[in-house]
CSV table of C-alpha atoms in Angstrom, one decimal:
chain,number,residue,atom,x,y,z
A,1,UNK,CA,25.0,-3.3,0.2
A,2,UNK,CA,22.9,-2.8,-2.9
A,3,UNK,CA,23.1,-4.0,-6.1
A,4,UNK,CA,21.8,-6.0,-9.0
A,5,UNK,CA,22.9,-9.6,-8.9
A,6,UNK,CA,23.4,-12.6,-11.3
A,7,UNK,CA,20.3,-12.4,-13.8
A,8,UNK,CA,18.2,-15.5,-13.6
A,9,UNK,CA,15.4,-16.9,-15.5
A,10,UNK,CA,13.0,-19.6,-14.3
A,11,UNK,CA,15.3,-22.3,-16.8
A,12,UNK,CA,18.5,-21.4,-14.6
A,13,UNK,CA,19.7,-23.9,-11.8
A,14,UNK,CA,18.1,-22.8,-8.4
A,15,UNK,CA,20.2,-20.9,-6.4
A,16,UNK,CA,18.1,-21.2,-3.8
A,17,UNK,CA,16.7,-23.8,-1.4
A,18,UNK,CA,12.3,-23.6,-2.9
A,19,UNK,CA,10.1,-22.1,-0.2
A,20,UNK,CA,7.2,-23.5,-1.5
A,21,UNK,CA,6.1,-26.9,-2.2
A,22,UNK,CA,6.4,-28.1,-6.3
A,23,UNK,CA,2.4,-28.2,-7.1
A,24,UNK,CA,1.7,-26.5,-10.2
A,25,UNK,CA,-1.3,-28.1,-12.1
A,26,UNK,CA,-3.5,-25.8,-13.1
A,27,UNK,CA,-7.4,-26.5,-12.3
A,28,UNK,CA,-9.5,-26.0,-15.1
A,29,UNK,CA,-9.8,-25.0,-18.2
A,30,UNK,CA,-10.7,-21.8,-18.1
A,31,UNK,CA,-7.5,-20.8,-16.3
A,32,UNK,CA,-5.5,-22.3,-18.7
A,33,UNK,CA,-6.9,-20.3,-21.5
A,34,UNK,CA,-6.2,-17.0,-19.3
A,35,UNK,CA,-2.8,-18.2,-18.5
A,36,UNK,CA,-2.0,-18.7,-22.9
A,37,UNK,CA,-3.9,-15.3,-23.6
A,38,UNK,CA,-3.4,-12.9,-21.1
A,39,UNK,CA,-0.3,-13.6,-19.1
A,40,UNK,CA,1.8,-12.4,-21.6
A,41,UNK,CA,0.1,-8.9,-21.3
A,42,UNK,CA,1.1,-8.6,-17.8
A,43,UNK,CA,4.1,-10.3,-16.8
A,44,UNK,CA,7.1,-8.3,-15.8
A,45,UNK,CA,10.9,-8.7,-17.2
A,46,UNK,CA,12.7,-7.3,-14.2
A,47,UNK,CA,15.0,-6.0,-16.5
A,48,UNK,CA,12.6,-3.8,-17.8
A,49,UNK,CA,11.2,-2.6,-14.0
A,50,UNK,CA,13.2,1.1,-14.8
A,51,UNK,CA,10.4,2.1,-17.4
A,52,UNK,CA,7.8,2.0,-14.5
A,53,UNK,CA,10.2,4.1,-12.4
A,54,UNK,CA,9.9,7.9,-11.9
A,55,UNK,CA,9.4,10.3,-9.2
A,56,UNK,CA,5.9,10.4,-8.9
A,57,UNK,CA,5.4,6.6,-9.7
A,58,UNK,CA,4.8,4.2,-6.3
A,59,UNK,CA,5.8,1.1,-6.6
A,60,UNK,CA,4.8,-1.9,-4.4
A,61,UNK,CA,5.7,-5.6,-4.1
A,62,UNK,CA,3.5,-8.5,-2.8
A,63,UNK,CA,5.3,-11.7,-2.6
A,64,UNK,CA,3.7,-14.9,-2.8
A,65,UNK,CA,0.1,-13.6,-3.5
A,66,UNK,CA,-1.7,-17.1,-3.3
A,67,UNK,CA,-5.3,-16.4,-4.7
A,68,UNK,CA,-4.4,-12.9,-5.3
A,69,UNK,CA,-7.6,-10.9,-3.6
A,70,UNK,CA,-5.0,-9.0,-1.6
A,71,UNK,CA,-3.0,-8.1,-4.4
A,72,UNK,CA,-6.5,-6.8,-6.5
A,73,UNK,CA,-7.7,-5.1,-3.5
A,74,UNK,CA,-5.1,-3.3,-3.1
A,75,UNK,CA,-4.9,-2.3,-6.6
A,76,UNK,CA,-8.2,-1.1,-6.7
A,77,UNK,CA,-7.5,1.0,-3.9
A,78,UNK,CA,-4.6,2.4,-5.1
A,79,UNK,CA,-5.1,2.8,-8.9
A,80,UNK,CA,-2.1,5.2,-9.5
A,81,UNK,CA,0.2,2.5,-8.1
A,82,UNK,CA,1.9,0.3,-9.3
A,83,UNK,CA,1.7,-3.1,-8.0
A,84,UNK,CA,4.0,-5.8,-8.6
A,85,UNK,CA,2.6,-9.5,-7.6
A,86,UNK,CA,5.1,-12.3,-7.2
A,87,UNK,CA,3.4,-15.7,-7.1
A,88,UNK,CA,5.2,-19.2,-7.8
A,89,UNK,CA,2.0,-20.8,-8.3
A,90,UNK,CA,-0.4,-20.5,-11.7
A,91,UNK,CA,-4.0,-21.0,-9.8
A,92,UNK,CA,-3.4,-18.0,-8.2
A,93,UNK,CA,-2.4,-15.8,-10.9
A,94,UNK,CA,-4.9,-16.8,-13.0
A,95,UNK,CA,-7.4,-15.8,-10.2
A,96,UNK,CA,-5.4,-12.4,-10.4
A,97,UNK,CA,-5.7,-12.5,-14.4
A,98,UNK,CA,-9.8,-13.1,-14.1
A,99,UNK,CA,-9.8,-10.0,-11.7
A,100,UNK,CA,-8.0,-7.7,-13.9
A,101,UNK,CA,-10.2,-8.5,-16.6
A,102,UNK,CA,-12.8,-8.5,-14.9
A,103,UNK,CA,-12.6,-4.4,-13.1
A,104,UNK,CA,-10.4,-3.7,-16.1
A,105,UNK,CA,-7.3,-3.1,-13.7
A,106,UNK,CA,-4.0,-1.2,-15.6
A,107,UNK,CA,-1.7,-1.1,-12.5
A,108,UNK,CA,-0.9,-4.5,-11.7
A,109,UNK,CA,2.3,-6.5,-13.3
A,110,UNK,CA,2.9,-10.1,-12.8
A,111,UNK,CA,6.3,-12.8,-12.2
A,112,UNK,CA,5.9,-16.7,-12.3
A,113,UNK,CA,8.6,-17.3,-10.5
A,114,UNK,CA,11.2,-17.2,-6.6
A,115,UNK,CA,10.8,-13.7,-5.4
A,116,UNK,CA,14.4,-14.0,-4.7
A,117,UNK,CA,15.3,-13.9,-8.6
A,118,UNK,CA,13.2,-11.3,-9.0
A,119,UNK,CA,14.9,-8.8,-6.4
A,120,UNK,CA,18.0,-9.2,-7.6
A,121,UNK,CA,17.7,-8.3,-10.9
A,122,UNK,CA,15.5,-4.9,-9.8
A,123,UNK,CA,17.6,-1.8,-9.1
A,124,UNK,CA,17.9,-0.5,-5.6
A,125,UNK,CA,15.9,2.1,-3.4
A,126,UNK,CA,12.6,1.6,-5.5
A,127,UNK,CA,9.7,-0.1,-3.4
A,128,UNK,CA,7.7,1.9,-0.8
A,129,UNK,CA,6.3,-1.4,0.7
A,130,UNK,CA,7.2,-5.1,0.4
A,131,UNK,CA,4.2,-7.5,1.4
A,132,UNK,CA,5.0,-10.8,3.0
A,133,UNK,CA,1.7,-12.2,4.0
A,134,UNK,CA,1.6,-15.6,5.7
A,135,UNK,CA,4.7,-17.4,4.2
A,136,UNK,CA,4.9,-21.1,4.2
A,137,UNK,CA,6.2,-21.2,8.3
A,138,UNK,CA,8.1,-24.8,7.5
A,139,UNK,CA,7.2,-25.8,11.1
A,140,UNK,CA,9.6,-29.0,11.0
A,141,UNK,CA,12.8,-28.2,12.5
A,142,UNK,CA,14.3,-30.0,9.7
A,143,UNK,CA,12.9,-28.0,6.9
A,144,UNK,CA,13.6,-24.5,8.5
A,145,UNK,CA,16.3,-23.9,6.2
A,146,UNK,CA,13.5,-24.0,3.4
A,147,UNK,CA,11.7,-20.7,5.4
A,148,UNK,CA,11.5,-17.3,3.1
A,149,UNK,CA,13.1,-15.2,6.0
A,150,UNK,CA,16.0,-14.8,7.2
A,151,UNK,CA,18.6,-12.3,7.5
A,152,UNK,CA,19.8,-12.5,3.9
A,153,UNK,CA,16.5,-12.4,2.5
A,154,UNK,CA,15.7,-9.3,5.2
A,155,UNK,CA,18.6,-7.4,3.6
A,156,UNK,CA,18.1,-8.4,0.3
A,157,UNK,CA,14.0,-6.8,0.7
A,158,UNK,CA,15.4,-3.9,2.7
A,159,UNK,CA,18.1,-2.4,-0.3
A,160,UNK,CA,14.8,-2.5,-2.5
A,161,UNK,CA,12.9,0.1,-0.5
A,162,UNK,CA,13.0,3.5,-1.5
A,163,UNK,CA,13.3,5.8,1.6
A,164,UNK,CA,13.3,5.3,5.3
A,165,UNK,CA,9.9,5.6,6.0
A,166,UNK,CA,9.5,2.3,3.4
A,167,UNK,CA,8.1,-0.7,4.8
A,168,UNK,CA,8.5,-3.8,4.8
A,169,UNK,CA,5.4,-5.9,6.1
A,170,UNK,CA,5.5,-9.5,6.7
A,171,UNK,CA,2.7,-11.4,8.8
A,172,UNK,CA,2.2,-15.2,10.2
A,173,UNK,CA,0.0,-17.0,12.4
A,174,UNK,CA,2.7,-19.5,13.1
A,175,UNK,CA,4.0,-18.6,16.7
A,176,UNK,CA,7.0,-20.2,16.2
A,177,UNK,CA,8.2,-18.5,13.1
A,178,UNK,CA,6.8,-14.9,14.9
A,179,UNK,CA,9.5,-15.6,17.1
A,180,UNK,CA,11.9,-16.6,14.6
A,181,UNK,CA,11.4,-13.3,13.2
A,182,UNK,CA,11.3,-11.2,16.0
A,183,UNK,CA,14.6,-13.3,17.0
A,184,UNK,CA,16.1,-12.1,13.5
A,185,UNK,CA,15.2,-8.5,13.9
A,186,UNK,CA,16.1,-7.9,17.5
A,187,UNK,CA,19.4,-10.1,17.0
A,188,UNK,CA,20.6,-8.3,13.6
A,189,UNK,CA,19.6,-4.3,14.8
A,190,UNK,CA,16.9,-4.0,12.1
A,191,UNK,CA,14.8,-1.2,12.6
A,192,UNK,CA,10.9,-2.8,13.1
A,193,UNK,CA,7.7,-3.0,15.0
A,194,UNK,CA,5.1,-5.4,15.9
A,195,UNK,CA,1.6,-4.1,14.9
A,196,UNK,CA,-1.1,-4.1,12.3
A,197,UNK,CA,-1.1,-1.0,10.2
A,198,UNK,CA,-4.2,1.1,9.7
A,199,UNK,CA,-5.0,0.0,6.6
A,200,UNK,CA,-4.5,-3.6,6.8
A,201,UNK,CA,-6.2,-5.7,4.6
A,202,UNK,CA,-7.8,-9.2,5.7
A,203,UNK,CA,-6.3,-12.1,3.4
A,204,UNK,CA,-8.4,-15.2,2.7
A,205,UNK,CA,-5.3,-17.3,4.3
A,206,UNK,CA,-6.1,-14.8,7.3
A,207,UNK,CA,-10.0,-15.4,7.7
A,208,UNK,CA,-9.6,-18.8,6.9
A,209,UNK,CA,-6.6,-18.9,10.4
A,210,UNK,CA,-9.2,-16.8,12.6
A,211,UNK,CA,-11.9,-19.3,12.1
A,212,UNK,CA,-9.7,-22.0,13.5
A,213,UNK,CA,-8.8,-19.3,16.6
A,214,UNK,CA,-5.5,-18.3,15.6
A,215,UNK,CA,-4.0,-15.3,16.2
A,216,UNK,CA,-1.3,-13.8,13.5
A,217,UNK,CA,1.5,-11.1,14.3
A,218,UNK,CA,2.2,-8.2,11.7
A,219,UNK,CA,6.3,-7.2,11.4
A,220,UNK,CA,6.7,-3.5,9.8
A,221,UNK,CA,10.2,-3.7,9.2
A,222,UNK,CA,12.4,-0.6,8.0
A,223,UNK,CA,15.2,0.4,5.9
């Protein structure tokens, strides 16, 4: 089931376990002074999302866009989309901030803040693709309960897409949290397939992984 949750606001207790680690400081000071000028500009109220909403209008979702050149590429690519770029961390979206200055980007919104509070405030059925790209994996047993996915979070993502051909496209180079996933999807019925879509876009996390020979799995996961 669909529907818009508690509203929460980066002051309000957690109500979730963090998946990510509680580093902040920002490095330099340029990037502080784009953080006070521009961020303003382009950060997104969820409860304002329905004013970027129509028919014609695509919107997409990257979650946890660490230095942010996916997110900009993407946006470039696509400039009558709108892209939404969820990052916890203020490095990286002030890398995003320098990049939007810098090609004078319009169609890219920004949230400082869990993912998680963010989708519940949204309405339903308006995403065409979520992008999950190299989550922390949490590889000690202990700290799996800290991991991004999981069946709620699955079904929370999948109420946000618009139609059935919507995607949902989440990628690690972590074999055990692969399976993990592909545990989760085969387990619970979810509609999904492993493979790289034609127009993947390599990540810096993901050239950075090949160099050291690992090998990452792509999960296109459906309404």
């Amino acid at each position: 089931m669909c529907a818009k949750g508690i509203l929460y606001t980066n002051s309000d207790k957690p109500r979730y376990l963090p998946s990510f680690v509680k580093r902040n400081r920002l490095k330099g000071t340029a990037r502080k002074e784009l953080i006070n000028s521009d961020l303003g500009a382009f950060s997104l109220n969820p409860q304002d999302i329905e004013e970027y909403i129509s028919p014609n209008n695509e919107l997409k979702l990257e979650i946890g866009f660490g230095d942010g050149s996916h997110l900009i590429k993407r946006a470039l690519l696509e400039p009558t989309t709108l892209f939404i770029g969820c990052e916890i961390y203020l490095n990286g979206i002030a890398n995003v901030l320098k990049a939007i200055g810098r090609y004078n980007i319009k169609n890219v919104m920004l949230f400082n803040g869990d993912a998680r509070n963010l989708l519940e405030q949204v309405p339903c059925n308006i995403f065409t693709t979520i992008y999950v790209l190299f989550p922390d994996p949490w590889p000690k047993k202990k700290h799996h309960k800290r991991r991004l996915v999981s069946l709620e979070f699955l079904n929370l993502l999948r109420g946000k897409l618009k139609t059935n051909s919507s995607t949902i496209l989440i990628a690690t180079d972590h074999q055990d949290y692969a399976l993990y996933i592909q545990r989760l999807v085969e387990n619970s019925g979810i509609k999904s397939v492993i493979r790289k879509p034609d127009d993947w876009i390599e990540t810096k996390y993901q050239m950075k992984s090949a160099a050291l020979g690992l090998d990452f799995k792509c999960f296109l996961i459906y309404k």
